[in-house]
Amino acid sequence: MALRDFLFLDTQVLSDYLSSLEGYIVEGAIEQTESGEKGVDGKVDLKAVSGGAKTSRSTETKKKLAITDVAQFQQLYDLLEEQEALQYLEAFDEAIWSQLRRGEILEIQAQIKLPKGLLITRDVENIAPLLNLMQLLGQDPLADQQSKTAFEGMRAVGKSIEDRPVPIIFEAVSTPRYSFVAHLPKKYIRRDLIELQGEATVFGKIQRILPKGERLEVFSLVPSLTGAASLNRKQRRKMQKSANDNQVTEEVKGPAIIITPVAVYR
């Protein structure tokens, strides 16, 4: 059995998948009872000895076993393995990629990155207390009105997206030509955001397969520019390029797979 350090675990999706496979899900704690015979000398299961039997009495011990999220994940993992419904992707080629289908469960040894725009808003929020301290000491890095406006604007944008799922973009460690995308609901993230970056295993279900050449906007600090009905195609492309160049919008280009994530772990 693998011991996992979970960076993200969507317990709601986990429960849904388990109940679909088992037809039910156990909630709360399980009460376990152990019973046996204990002799007067405290030893259990005493047998008769020469000349007669020692006096014994019945004993019973009860304890509650907690059903943890991690235990439920292992249960799901084992069920999928038993049914041969889990595909582990570390290295693959065009032939394997073309056989993947919507709804399949994948376990991917991945190299993960977060959108640059998201990291910028995180950095801005992290340095805010330091700037406040410097201002109290008479040193104001934001004395320039333009810098102050930009900083406050970025903080406002960060606040506006703080409840959105966190998008991650990743590739299989040994096959970097194919992209994967997943959006992680924040309430199920178990570590600091920056710890999601780097090598980890992503476990989830194929939601959509993006064909070669098709583009998908993964993250944007501004409303989607491609949906501006009043702009023609050339204007939309120009605005999109400007947004990409300024790191406020990030997209992937197919071939790519959008994953409904269940877990990210190391």
Coordinates of C-alpha atoms in Angstrom, one line a residue:
M1 CA 0.0 0.0 0.0
A2 CA 1.3 3.4 -1.0
L3 CA 1.6 6.1 1.7
R4 CA 0.5 9.4 0.2
D5 CA 1.0 13.0 1.2
F6 CA -2.1 14.7 -0.1
L7 CA -1.9 18.3 -1.4
F8 CA -5.5 18.2 -2.5
L9 CA -8.4 15.8 -1.9
D10 CA -11.9 16.5 -3.1
T11 CA -13.9 14.6 -0.5
Q12 CA -17.3 15.3 -2.2
V13 CA -16.2 13.8 -5.5
L14 CA -14.5 11.0 -3.6
S15 CA -17.8 10.2 -1.8
D16 CA -19.8 10.4 -5.1
Y17 CA -17.4 7.9 -6.8
L18 CA -17.4 5.5 -3.9
S19 CA -21.2 5.4 -3.6
S20 CA -21.5 4.9 -7.4
L21 CA -19.2 1.8 -7.2
E22 CA -20.4 0.4 -3.9
G23 CA -24.1 1.5 -3.9
Y24 CA -23.6 3.1 -0.5
I25 CA -21.1 4.9 1.6
V26 CA -20.3 4.5 5.3
E27 CA -20.3 7.7 7.3
G28 CA -19.1 8.6 10.7
A29 CA -17.3 5.9 12.8
I30 CA -17.5 2.1 12.9
E31 CA -17.9 0.5 16.3
Q32 CA -15.7 -2.7 16.8
T33 CA -16.4 -5.2 19.6
E34 CA -13.8 -7.7 20.8
S35 CA -14.8 -10.4 23.2
G36 CA -13.1 -13.4 24.9
E37 CA -12.7 -15.4 28.1
K38 CA -10.4 -14.0 30.8
G39 CA -9.2 -16.0 33.7
V40 CA -8.9 -14.8 37.3
D41 CA -5.1 -14.4 36.7
G42 CA -5.9 -12.0 33.9
K43 CA -4.9 -14.3 31.0
V44 CA -7.3 -14.8 28.1
D45 CA -8.7 -18.1 26.9
L46 CA -7.5 -20.3 29.7
K47 CA -8.0 -24.0 29.1
A48 CA -8.8 -26.7 31.7
V49 CA -5.6 -28.0 33.4
S50 CA -4.9 -31.2 35.3
G51 CA -7.2 -31.6 38.3
G52 CA -9.9 -29.2 37.0
A53 CA -10.4 -25.8 35.4
K54 CA -9.5 -22.3 36.4
T55 CA -12.4 -19.9 37.0
S56 CA -12.9 -17.5 34.1
R57 CA -15.2 -14.6 33.1
S58 CA -16.4 -13.1 29.8
T59 CA -14.8 -9.8 28.7
E60 CA -15.8 -7.4 26.0
T61 CA -14.0 -4.4 24.6
K62 CA -15.5 -1.8 22.4
K63 CA -13.7 0.8 20.3
K64 CA -14.7 3.3 17.6
L65 CA -12.7 3.4 14.3
A66 CA -12.8 6.6 12.4
I67 CA -13.3 6.4 8.6
T68 CA -10.8 9.0 7.3
D69 CA -10.8 10.7 3.9
V70 CA -7.5 9.0 3.2
A71 CA -8.9 5.6 4.0
Q72 CA -11.8 6.3 1.7
F73 CA -9.4 7.3 -1.1
Q74 CA -7.5 4.0 -0.6
Q75 CA -10.8 2.1 -0.8
L76 CA -11.7 3.8 -4.1
Y77 CA -8.2 3.2 -5.5
D78 CA -8.4 -0.5 -4.6
L79 CA -11.9 -0.9 -6.2
L80 CA -10.7 0.8 -9.4
E81 CA -7.6 -1.4 -9.6
E82 CA -9.7 -4.6 -9.0
Q83 CA -12.0 -3.6 -11.9
E84 CA -9.0 -2.6 -14.0
A85 CA -10.6 0.8 -14.4
L86 CA -7.5 2.9 -13.5
Q87 CA -4.8 3.9 -16.0
Y88 CA -1.4 5.0 -14.7
L89 CA 0.2 7.4 -17.1
E90 CA 3.9 8.2 -16.7
A91 CA 5.2 7.9 -20.3
F92 CA 3.0 7.4 -23.4
D93 CA 2.8 8.0 -27.1
E94 CA 0.4 9.1 -29.8
A95 CA -1.2 5.7 -29.9
I96 CA -1.9 5.6 -26.2
W97 CA -3.2 9.2 -26.2
S98 CA -5.6 8.5 -29.0
Q99 CA -7.1 5.6 -27.0
L100 CA -8.0 7.8 -24.0
R101 CA -11.8 8.4 -23.7
R102 CA -14.0 10.8 -21.7
G103 CA -14.9 9.4 -18.3
E104 CA -11.7 7.3 -17.9
I105 CA -9.9 7.5 -14.6
L106 CA -6.2 8.5 -14.8
E107 CA -3.3 8.6 -12.4
I108 CA -0.6 10.8 -13.9
Q109 CA 2.9 11.3 -12.6
A110 CA 3.0 15.0 -13.5
Q111 CA 5.0 18.2 -13.5
I112 CA 2.6 20.9 -12.3
K113 CA 2.7 24.7 -12.7
L114 CA 0.4 27.4 -11.7
P115 CA -0.7 30.3 -13.9
K116 CA 1.7 33.3 -13.7
G117 CA -1.1 35.8 -13.2
L118 CA -2.4 33.8 -10.2
L119 CA 1.1 33.8 -8.6
I120 CA 1.4 37.5 -9.1
T121 CA -1.8 38.2 -7.1
R122 CA -0.5 35.9 -4.4
D123 CA 2.8 37.7 -4.2
V124 CA 1.0 41.1 -4.1
E125 CA -1.1 40.0 -1.2
N126 CA 1.8 38.5 0.6
I127 CA 3.9 41.7 0.6
A128 CA 1.0 43.9 1.7
P129 CA 1.8 43.6 5.4
L130 CA 5.5 44.4 4.7
L131 CA 4.4 47.6 2.8
N132 CA 2.2 48.6 5.7
L133 CA 5.1 48.2 8.1
M134 CA 7.4 50.3 5.9
Q135 CA 4.8 53.0 5.7
L136 CA 4.6 53.1 9.5
L137 CA 8.4 53.5 9.5
G138 CA 8.2 56.4 7.1
Q139 CA 9.3 54.5 4.0
D140 CA 6.5 54.3 1.4
P141 CA 7.3 52.3 -1.7
L142 CA 3.9 53.3 -3.0
A143 CA 4.4 57.1 -2.7
D144 CA 4.2 57.3 -6.4
Q145 CA 0.5 57.5 -7.3
Q146 CA 0.9 55.3 -10.4
S147 CA 2.5 52.5 -8.4
K148 CA -0.1 52.8 -5.6
T149 CA -2.9 52.6 -8.2
A150 CA -1.4 49.5 -9.8
F151 CA -0.8 47.8 -6.5
E152 CA -4.3 48.5 -5.2
G153 CA -5.8 47.4 -8.5
M154 CA -3.9 44.1 -8.4
R155 CA -5.1 43.5 -4.8
A156 CA -8.7 44.2 -5.9
V157 CA -8.3 41.7 -8.7
G158 CA -6.9 39.1 -6.4
K159 CA -9.8 39.5 -4.0
S160 CA -12.3 39.1 -6.9
I161 CA -10.8 35.7 -7.8
E162 CA -10.1 34.4 -4.3
D163 CA -13.1 32.0 -4.3
R164 CA -12.5 30.6 -7.8
P165 CA -11.0 27.1 -8.2
V166 CA -7.2 27.1 -8.6
P167 CA -6.2 26.1 -12.1
I168 CA -3.2 23.8 -12.6
I169 CA -1.5 23.0 -15.9
F170 CA 0.6 19.9 -16.0
E171 CA 2.4 17.4 -18.3
A172 CA 3.4 13.8 -17.7
V173 CA 6.9 13.8 -16.4
S174 CA 8.3 11.6 -19.2
T175 CA 6.1 12.9 -22.0
P176 CA 6.0 16.8 -22.1
R177 CA 4.4 17.2 -25.4
Y178 CA 0.8 16.7 -24.1
S179 CA -0.9 19.1 -21.7
F180 CA -3.4 18.5 -18.9
V181 CA -5.6 21.0 -17.1
A182 CA -7.5 20.7 -13.8
H183 CA -9.3 23.2 -11.6
L184 CA -9.0 22.6 -7.8
P185 CA -11.8 23.9 -5.5
K186 CA -9.9 25.9 -2.9
K187 CA -11.7 24.3 0.1
Y188 CA -10.1 21.0 -0.6
I189 CA -6.5 22.2 -1.0
R190 CA -4.5 21.0 2.0
R191 CA -1.2 22.8 1.6
D192 CA 0.0 26.3 0.7
L193 CA -0.8 27.2 -2.9
I194 CA 2.9 27.3 -3.9
E195 CA 3.4 23.7 -2.8
L196 CA 1.1 22.5 -5.7
Q197 CA 4.0 23.3 -8.1
G198 CA 6.5 20.7 -9.1
E199 CA 6.3 17.0 -9.4
A200 CA 3.3 15.2 -8.0
T201 CA 0.7 12.7 -8.9
V202 CA -2.7 13.8 -10.2
F203 CA -5.6 11.4 -9.9
G204 CA -8.9 12.3 -11.7
K205 CA -11.4 11.6 -14.5
I206 CA -11.2 12.8 -18.1
Q207 CA -13.8 15.5 -18.5
R208 CA -12.9 16.6 -22.0
I209 CA -10.3 16.0 -24.7
L210 CA -9.0 19.1 -26.5
P211 CA -8.1 18.2 -30.1
K212 CA -4.9 19.4 -31.7
G213 CA -4.8 23.1 -32.5
E214 CA -7.8 24.0 -30.4
R215 CA -7.1 26.6 -27.6
L216 CA -8.6 26.7 -24.1
E217 CA -8.4 29.7 -21.7
V218 CA -7.3 28.3 -18.4
F219 CA -7.0 31.4 -16.3
S220 CA -7.6 35.1 -16.7
L221 CA -7.4 38.1 -14.3
V222 CA -9.9 39.9 -16.5
P223 CA -13.3 38.8 -18.0
S224 CA -12.9 36.5 -21.0
L225 CA -11.9 38.7 -23.9
T226 CA -12.9 36.2 -26.5
G227 CA -16.6 36.6 -25.6
A228 CA -16.8 40.3 -26.4
A229 CA -19.6 40.4 -28.9
S230 CA -18.9 43.9 -30.0
L231 CA -15.4 43.1 -31.3
N232 CA -14.5 41.4 -34.6
R233 CA -12.2 38.4 -34.7
K234 CA -9.1 40.5 -35.4
Q235 CA -9.8 42.8 -32.5
R236 CA -10.4 39.9 -30.1
R237 CA -7.2 38.2 -31.1
K238 CA -5.2 41.4 -30.6
M239 CA -6.7 41.9 -27.1
Q240 CA -6.1 38.3 -26.3
K241 CA -2.4 38.6 -27.3
S242 CA -2.0 41.7 -25.2
A243 CA -3.5 39.9 -22.2
N244 CA -1.2 36.9 -22.7
D245 CA 1.9 39.2 -23.1
N246 CA 1.0 40.9 -19.8
Q247 CA 0.5 37.5 -18.0
V248 CA -3.1 38.2 -17.0
T249 CA -4.4 35.4 -19.2
E250 CA -3.1 31.9 -19.7
E251 CA -4.2 29.2 -22.1
V252 CA -3.3 25.8 -23.4
K253 CA -3.3 24.5 -27.0
G254 CA -4.5 21.0 -27.9
P255 CA -3.8 18.2 -27.8
A256 CA -4.7 18.5 -24.2
I257 CA -7.0 16.8 -21.6
I258 CA -9.2 18.6 -19.0
I259 CA -9.4 16.5 -15.8
T260 CA -12.0 16.5 -13.1
P261 CA -9.5 16.2 -10.2
V262 CA -10.0 13.9 -7.2
A263 CA -6.6 14.1 -5.6
V264 CA -3.1 15.5 -5.9
Y265 CA -0.4 13.8 -3.8
R266 CA 3.3 13.0 -3.5

